[in-house]
């Protein structure tokens, strides 16, 4: 699959992996509606592509996404006849839907974070299932710096679950920058790599994921996200047990894994 627009690029450089690239480097891929609306559409487009089983989200230039656009920008779509307060609600809803869209995608999303991930851009990284940072990447919960709250686009829910409440409080209240190295140290990202290796490392990880059962991977993602909202161990075990039994009884994947190990070859899961 290959497609491109002025601001969003979609490409498939390796089998079953699609890269979605925010392509407005002169504005550090800020969250202007002219970029975020086609980004949301790209999520839906790639999710509907049955040949894609892993997605990489990244940016062009020195910034992954620099958050709110402070310069002239287009209004949200379809606001004709709305009052100012209704326009504000529609604008926030348009942006707030990005992370849930990433979560519901039936395939893993890897954020390959190049440069700045600020404000809403930091939130966008937390919508991904896996985060890898280039060495020049940095993070900032910037709402607090702008005289607003640091809580936006799900950050108050996602960040404490990623790094713990104590660190999340400190980052969100201080408004300080978090380097890629510290982000790896506290678990916000799974790895920090040289900038010029960022996409290759993300593609290699996608290849590894794509070597497993597509159904197993998709359901693992779904259960991991559900587990973040599950309020008891027993509830989590119930969900896991039913999902595990479903894949075990409706596919020959387990038999193929056993046979592949005995034959010293990679498994070929057919789901």
mmCIF file of C-alpha atoms in Angstrom:
data_model
loop_
_atom_site.group_PDB
_atom_site.id
_atom_site.type_symbol
_atom_site.label_atom_id
_atom_site.label_comp_id
_atom_site.label_asym_id
_atom_site.label_seq_id
_atom_site.Cartn_x
_atom_site.Cartn_y
_atom_site.Cartn_z
ATOM 1 C CA UNK A 1 0.000 0.000 0.000
ATOM 2 C CA UNK A 2 1.334 3.414 -0.931
ATOM 3 C CA UNK A 3 -0.387 6.773 -0.614
ATOM 4 C CA UNK A 4 0.509 10.337 0.186
ATOM 5 C CA UNK A 5 -1.055 13.714 0.750
ATOM 6 C CA UNK A 6 0.611 17.034 1.332
ATOM 7 C CA UNK A 7 0.657 16.569 5.105
ATOM 8 C CA UNK A 8 0.284 12.819 5.745
ATOM 9 C CA UNK A 9 2.425 10.187 4.033
ATOM 10 C CA UNK A 10 1.546 6.498 4.063
ATOM 11 C CA UNK A 11 4.014 3.892 2.846
ATOM 12 C CA UNK A 12 4.695 0.183 3.238
ATOM 13 C CA UNK A 13 8.476 -0.320 2.994
ATOM 14 C CA UNK A 14 8.339 -3.907 4.255
ATOM 15 C CA UNK A 15 5.712 -6.642 4.017
ATOM 16 C CA UNK A 16 2.726 -6.169 6.351
ATOM 17 C CA UNK A 17 4.094 -2.968 7.947
ATOM 18 C CA UNK A 18 2.752 0.493 7.157
ATOM 19 C CA UNK A 19 4.369 3.772 8.160
ATOM 20 C CA UNK A 20 2.121 6.777 8.799
ATOM 21 C CA UNK A 21 4.276 9.904 8.700
ATOM 22 C CA UNK A 22 3.173 13.370 9.780
ATOM 23 C CA UNK A 23 4.763 15.595 7.172
ATOM 24 C CA UNK A 24 4.719 19.225 8.221
ATOM 25 C CA UNK A 25 8.283 19.752 9.441
ATOM 26 C CA UNK A 26 8.197 23.554 9.180
ATOM 27 C CA UNK A 27 5.544 23.539 11.940
ATOM 28 C CA UNK A 28 7.104 20.563 13.803
ATOM 29 C CA UNK A 29 3.966 18.561 12.948
ATOM 30 C CA UNK A 30 1.881 20.642 15.346
ATOM 31 C CA UNK A 31 -1.704 19.655 16.077
ATOM 32 C CA UNK A 32 -3.373 21.887 13.519
ATOM 33 C CA UNK A 33 -6.661 20.554 12.192
ATOM 34 C CA UNK A 34 -5.307 20.471 8.643
ATOM 35 C CA UNK A 35 -2.843 17.810 9.859
ATOM 36 C CA UNK A 36 -4.827 16.048 12.572
ATOM 37 C CA UNK A 37 -7.991 15.458 10.522
ATOM 38 C CA UNK A 38 -6.133 13.584 7.751
ATOM 39 C CA UNK A 39 -4.124 11.777 10.434
ATOM 40 C CA UNK A 40 -7.338 10.421 11.928
ATOM 41 C CA UNK A 41 -8.458 9.398 8.452
ATOM 42 C CA UNK A 42 -5.110 7.665 7.912
ATOM 43 C CA UNK A 43 -5.622 5.644 11.101
ATOM 44 C CA UNK A 44 -8.966 4.439 9.768
ATOM 45 C CA UNK A 45 -7.560 3.733 6.296
ATOM 46 C CA UNK A 46 -4.657 1.670 7.570
ATOM 47 C CA UNK A 47 -6.842 -0.151 10.080
ATOM 48 C CA UNK A 48 -9.067 -1.272 7.188
ATOM 49 C CA UNK A 49 -6.077 -2.606 5.229
ATOM 50 C CA UNK A 50 -6.066 -6.338 5.952
ATOM 51 C CA UNK A 51 -2.532 -6.773 4.604
ATOM 52 C CA UNK A 52 -1.129 -4.434 7.263
ATOM 53 C CA UNK A 53 -0.495 -6.138 10.592
ATOM 54 C CA UNK A 54 1.775 -3.552 12.230
ATOM 55 C CA UNK A 55 1.805 0.269 12.052
ATOM 56 C CA UNK A 56 4.593 2.782 12.674
ATOM 57 C CA UNK A 57 3.693 6.391 13.474
ATOM 58 C CA UNK A 58 6.426 8.997 13.093
ATOM 59 C CA UNK A 59 7.087 12.563 11.983
ATOM 60 C CA UNK A 60 9.236 14.367 9.453
ATOM 61 C CA UNK A 61 11.946 16.753 10.591
ATOM 62 C CA UNK A 62 12.954 17.823 14.089
ATOM 63 C CA UNK A 63 9.656 17.167 15.792
ATOM 64 C CA UNK A 64 7.401 14.158 16.230
ATOM 65 C CA UNK A 65 4.530 16.497 17.153
ATOM 66 C CA UNK A 66 4.881 19.825 18.937
ATOM 67 C CA UNK A 67 1.345 20.031 20.290
ATOM 68 C CA UNK A 68 -0.959 23.020 19.908
ATOM 69 C CA UNK A 69 -0.349 25.179 16.852
ATOM 70 C CA UNK A 70 0.091 28.798 17.962
ATOM 71 C CA UNK A 71 0.069 30.249 14.446
ATOM 72 C CA UNK A 72 -2.790 30.773 12.010
ATOM 73 C CA UNK A 73 -4.503 27.485 11.359
ATOM 74 C CA UNK A 74 -7.669 26.172 9.791
ATOM 75 C CA UNK A 75 -10.772 25.756 11.976
ATOM 76 C CA UNK A 76 -12.149 22.266 12.635
ATOM 77 C CA UNK A 77 -14.252 20.881 9.783
ATOM 78 C CA UNK A 78 -18.018 21.226 9.479
ATOM 79 C CA UNK A 79 -18.642 24.149 11.852
ATOM 80 C CA UNK A 80 -21.022 26.158 9.698
ATOM 81 C CA UNK A 81 -23.833 27.636 11.799
ATOM 82 C CA UNK A 82 -22.313 26.656 15.159
ATOM 83 C CA UNK A 83 -21.853 29.039 18.073
ATOM 84 C CA UNK A 84 -18.391 29.637 19.535
ATOM 85 C CA UNK A 85 -18.959 27.295 22.467
ATOM 86 C CA UNK A 86 -20.157 24.511 20.152
ATOM 87 C CA UNK A 87 -17.142 25.083 17.867
ATOM 88 C CA UNK A 88 -14.845 24.752 20.893
ATOM 89 C CA UNK A 89 -16.493 21.472 21.887
ATOM 90 C CA UNK A 90 -16.207 20.119 18.346
ATOM 91 C CA UNK A 91 -12.563 21.158 18.131
ATOM 92 C CA UNK A 92 -11.644 19.380 21.358
ATOM 93 C CA UNK A 93 -13.623 16.282 20.354
ATOM 94 C CA UNK A 94 -11.769 16.100 17.034
ATOM 95 C CA UNK A 95 -8.402 16.007 18.806
ATOM 96 C CA UNK A 96 -9.536 13.884 21.750
ATOM 97 C CA UNK A 97 -10.612 11.090 19.409
ATOM 98 C CA UNK A 98 -7.072 10.473 18.130
ATOM 99 C CA UNK A 99 -5.822 8.313 21.011
ATOM 100 C CA UNK A 100 -8.972 6.136 21.165
ATOM 101 C CA UNK A 101 -8.675 5.614 17.399
ATOM 102 C CA UNK A 102 -5.118 4.343 17.860
ATOM 103 C CA UNK A 103 -6.220 2.117 20.701
ATOM 104 C CA UNK A 104 -9.036 0.483 18.728
ATOM 105 C CA UNK A 105 -6.842 -0.320 15.708
ATOM 106 C CA UNK A 106 -6.760 -4.076 15.259
ATOM 107 C CA UNK A 107 -2.971 -4.104 14.963
ATOM 108 C CA UNK A 108 -0.059 -2.830 17.058
ATOM 109 C CA UNK A 109 1.060 0.786 16.674
ATOM 110 C CA UNK A 110 4.730 1.639 17.224
ATOM 111 C CA UNK A 111 5.520 5.309 17.821
ATOM 112 C CA UNK A 112 8.952 6.117 16.369
ATOM 113 C CA UNK A 113 9.526 9.395 18.189
ATOM 114 C CA UNK A 114 11.812 11.824 16.388
ATOM 115 C CA UNK A 115 12.546 15.059 18.217
ATOM 116 C CA UNK A 116 9.948 16.952 20.213
ATOM 117 C CA UNK A 117 6.796 15.318 21.573
ATOM 118 C CA UNK A 118 5.155 18.233 23.345
ATOM 119 C CA UNK A 119 1.692 18.644 24.874
ATOM 120 C CA UNK A 120 -0.771 16.831 22.656
ATOM 121 C CA UNK A 121 2.178 15.324 20.808
ATOM 122 C CA UNK A 122 3.293 13.624 24.020
ATOM 123 C CA UNK A 123 -0.266 12.377 24.468
ATOM 124 C CA UNK A 124 -0.204 11.005 20.923
ATOM 125 C CA UNK A 125 2.828 8.850 21.745
ATOM 126 C CA UNK A 126 0.879 7.335 24.646
ATOM 127 C CA UNK A 127 -1.822 6.191 22.245
ATOM 128 C CA UNK A 128 0.748 3.879 20.677
ATOM 129 C CA UNK A 129 1.258 0.363 21.989
ATOM 130 C CA UNK A 130 5.060 0.613 21.853
ATOM 131 C CA UNK A 131 7.296 3.695 21.935
ATOM 132 C CA UNK A 132 10.857 3.934 20.581
ATOM 133 C CA UNK A 133 12.696 7.255 20.800
ATOM 134 C CA UNK A 134 15.519 8.712 18.794
ATOM 135 C CA UNK A 135 18.326 10.136 20.889
ATOM 136 C CA UNK A 136 17.220 13.708 20.153
ATOM 137 C CA UNK A 137 13.633 13.093 21.243
ATOM 138 C CA UNK A 138 12.216 14.835 24.285
ATOM 139 C CA UNK A 139 8.831 15.058 25.969
ATOM 140 C CA UNK A 140 6.913 17.842 27.717
ATOM 141 C CA UNK A 141 3.417 17.924 29.196
ATOM 142 C CA UNK A 142 3.120 21.495 27.981
ATOM 143 C CA UNK A 143 -0.413 22.480 28.932
ATOM 144 C CA UNK A 144 0.845 23.681 32.300
ATOM 145 C CA UNK A 145 3.471 25.871 30.585
ATOM 146 C CA UNK A 146 0.727 27.627 28.656
ATOM 147 C CA UNK A 147 -1.333 28.570 31.695
ATOM 148 C CA UNK A 148 -3.750 25.689 31.140
ATOM 149 C CA UNK A 149 -3.900 22.242 32.693
ATOM 150 C CA UNK A 150 -1.503 19.458 31.754
ATOM 151 C CA UNK A 151 -4.483 17.133 31.426
ATOM 152 C CA UNK A 152 -5.452 16.568 27.807
ATOM 153 C CA UNK A 153 -6.184 13.780 25.336
ATOM 154 C CA UNK A 154 -6.080 11.104 28.023
ATOM 155 C CA UNK A 155 -2.728 12.033 29.592
ATOM 156 C CA UNK A 156 -4.009 11.907 33.198
ATOM 157 C CA UNK A 157 -5.117 8.303 32.569
ATOM 158 C CA UNK A 158 -2.265 7.024 30.414
ATOM 159 C CA UNK A 159 0.860 8.615 31.881
ATOM 160 C CA UNK A 160 0.499 7.302 35.474
ATOM 161 C CA UNK A 161 -0.116 3.824 34.065
ATOM 162 C CA UNK A 162 3.016 4.074 31.929
ATOM 163 C CA UNK A 163 5.474 5.469 34.496
ATOM 164 C CA UNK A 164 3.674 5.504 37.861
ATOM 165 C CA UNK A 165 1.729 8.248 39.591
ATOM 166 C CA UNK A 166 4.683 9.849 41.393
ATOM 167 C CA UNK A 167 6.662 10.545 38.227
ATOM 168 C CA UNK A 168 3.525 11.506 36.312
ATOM 169 C CA UNK A 169 2.590 14.135 38.911
ATOM 170 C CA UNK A 170 6.092 15.596 38.794
ATOM 171 C CA UNK A 171 6.242 15.817 34.999
ATOM 172 C CA UNK A 172 2.741 17.212 34.603
ATOM 173 C CA UNK A 173 3.086 19.821 37.349
ATOM 174 C CA UNK A 174 6.645 20.961 36.620
ATOM 175 C CA UNK A 175 6.304 21.298 32.854
ATOM 176 C CA UNK A 176 9.950 20.317 32.477
ATOM 177 C CA UNK A 177 11.491 18.568 29.498
ATOM 178 C CA UNK A 178 12.081 14.817 29.706
ATOM 179 C CA UNK A 179 14.987 13.578 27.600
ATOM 180 C CA UNK A 180 14.916 10.386 25.565
ATOM 181 C CA UNK A 181 17.492 8.832 27.880
ATOM 182 C CA UNK A 182 15.432 9.560 31.005
ATOM 183 C CA UNK A 183 12.267 8.425 29.217
ATOM 184 C CA UNK A 184 13.898 5.034 28.633
ATOM 185 C CA UNK A 185 15.127 4.911 32.231
ATOM 186 C CA UNK A 186 11.638 5.413 33.698
ATOM 187 C CA UNK A 187 9.845 3.221 31.170
ATOM 188 C CA UNK A 188 8.043 5.815 29.073
ATOM 189 C CA UNK A 189 9.776 4.386 26.008
ATOM 190 C CA UNK A 190 11.041 0.844 25.547
ATOM 191 C CA UNK A 191 14.276 1.888 23.840
ATOM 192 C CA UNK A 192 16.371 4.861 22.778
ATOM 193 C CA UNK A 193 18.276 4.512 19.517
ATOM 194 C CA UNK A 194 20.462 6.731 17.317
ATOM 195 C CA UNK A 195 18.344 9.155 15.314
ATOM 196 C CA UNK A 196 19.528 7.764 11.990
ATOM 197 C CA UNK A 197 18.514 4.246 13.069
ATOM 198 C CA UNK A 198 15.068 5.097 14.418
ATOM 199 C CA UNK A 199 12.926 3.925 11.495
ATOM 200 C CA UNK A 200 15.045 0.847 10.826
ATOM 201 C CA UNK A 201 14.787 -0.203 14.470
ATOM 202 C CA UNK A 202 11.020 0.306 14.381
ATOM 203 C CA UNK A 203 10.769 -1.715 11.165
ATOM 204 C CA UNK A 204 12.864 -4.523 12.662
ATOM 205 C CA UNK A 205 10.575 -4.643 15.688
ATOM 206 C CA UNK A 206 7.535 -4.705 13.399
ATOM 207 C CA UNK A 207 9.073 -7.622 11.479
ATOM 208 C CA UNK A 208 9.471 -9.544 14.736
ATOM 209 C CA UNK A 209 5.854 -8.882 15.724
ATOM 210 C CA UNK A 210 4.645 -9.836 12.253
ATOM 211 C CA UNK A 211 6.313 -13.238 12.637
ATOM 212 C CA UNK A 212 3.686 -14.256 15.169
ATOM 213 C CA UNK A 213 0.004 -15.065 14.780
ATOM 214 C CA UNK A 214 -1.908 -12.041 13.507
ATOM 215 C CA UNK A 215 -4.891 -13.045 15.621
ATOM 216 C CA UNK A 216 -2.743 -13.688 18.678
ATOM 217 C CA UNK A 217 -1.067 -10.289 18.352
ATOM 218 C CA UNK A 218 -4.353 -8.422 17.796
ATOM 219 C CA UNK A 219 -6.028 -10.029 20.792
ATOM 220 C CA UNK A 220 -2.961 -9.499 22.972
ATOM 221 C CA UNK A 221 -3.145 -5.773 22.191
ATOM 222 C CA UNK A 222 -6.861 -5.705 22.939
ATOM 223 C CA UNK A 223 -6.449 -7.515 26.270
ATOM 224 C CA UNK A 224 -3.510 -5.339 27.337
ATOM 225 C CA UNK A 225 -5.573 -2.183 26.834
ATOM 226 C CA UNK A 226 -8.580 -3.731 28.546
ATOM 227 C CA UNK A 227 -6.335 -4.716 31.442
ATOM 228 C CA UNK A 228 -5.462 -1.063 32.055
ATOM 229 C CA UNK A 229 -9.117 -0.477 32.929
ATOM 230 C CA UNK A 230 -9.775 -3.753 34.732
ATOM 231 C CA UNK A 231 -10.212 -3.307 38.474
ATOM 232 C CA UNK A 232 -9.351 -6.790 39.726
ATOM 233 C CA UNK A 233 -6.957 -9.666 39.132
ATOM 234 C CA UNK A 234 -9.820 -12.118 38.789
ATOM 235 C CA UNK A 235 -11.496 -10.035 36.086
ATOM 236 C CA UNK A 236 -8.238 -9.914 34.142
ATOM 237 C CA UNK A 237 -7.776 -13.673 34.440
ATOM 238 C CA UNK A 238 -11.321 -14.289 33.208
ATOM 239 C CA UNK A 239 -10.738 -12.161 30.109
ATOM 240 C CA UNK A 240 -7.371 -13.792 29.441
ATOM 241 C CA UNK A 241 -8.677 -17.322 29.886
ATOM 242 C CA UNK A 242 -11.536 -16.906 27.435
ATOM 243 C CA UNK A 243 -9.318 -15.224 24.856
ATOM 244 C CA UNK A 244 -6.615 -17.885 25.177
ATOM 245 C CA UNK A 245 -9.159 -20.680 24.807
ATOM 246 C CA UNK A 246 -10.722 -18.963 21.806
ATOM 247 C CA UNK A 247 -7.448 -18.886 19.860
ATOM 248 C CA UNK A 248 -6.403 -22.353 21.044
ATOM 249 C CA UNK A 249 -9.650 -24.013 19.979
ATOM 250 C CA UNK A 250 -10.372 -22.127 16.752
ATOM 251 C CA UNK A 251 -6.892 -22.281 15.151
ATOM 252 C CA UNK A 252 -4.073 -24.797 14.645
ATOM 253 C CA UNK A 253 -1.520 -22.272 15.835
ATOM 254 C CA UNK A 254 -0.404 -24.208 18.906
ATOM 255 C CA UNK A 255 0.161 -27.361 16.876
ATOM 256 C CA UNK A 256 2.120 -25.359 14.283
ATOM 257 C CA UNK A 257 4.303 -23.764 16.982
ATOM 258 C CA UNK A 258 5.085 -27.176 18.460
ATOM 259 C CA UNK A 259 5.884 -28.661 15.056
ATOM 260 C CA UNK A 260 8.052 -25.703 14.031
ATOM 261 C CA UNK A 261 10.133 -25.966 17.204
ATOM 262 C CA UNK A 262 10.700 -29.689 16.653
ATOM 263 C CA UNK A 263 11.749 -29.018 13.052
ATOM 264 C CA UNK A 264 13.987 -26.072 13.957
ATOM 265 C CA UNK A 265 12.182 -23.542 11.739
ATOM 266 C CA UNK A 266 10.088 -20.396 12.211
ATOM 267 C CA UNK A 267 6.358 -21.068 12.635
ATOM 268 C CA UNK A 268 3.955 -20.323 9.805
ATOM 269 C CA UNK A 269 0.753 -19.368 11.596
ATOM 270 C CA UNK A 270 -2.403 -19.512 9.463
ATOM 271 C CA UNK A 271 -4.867 -18.481 12.188
#
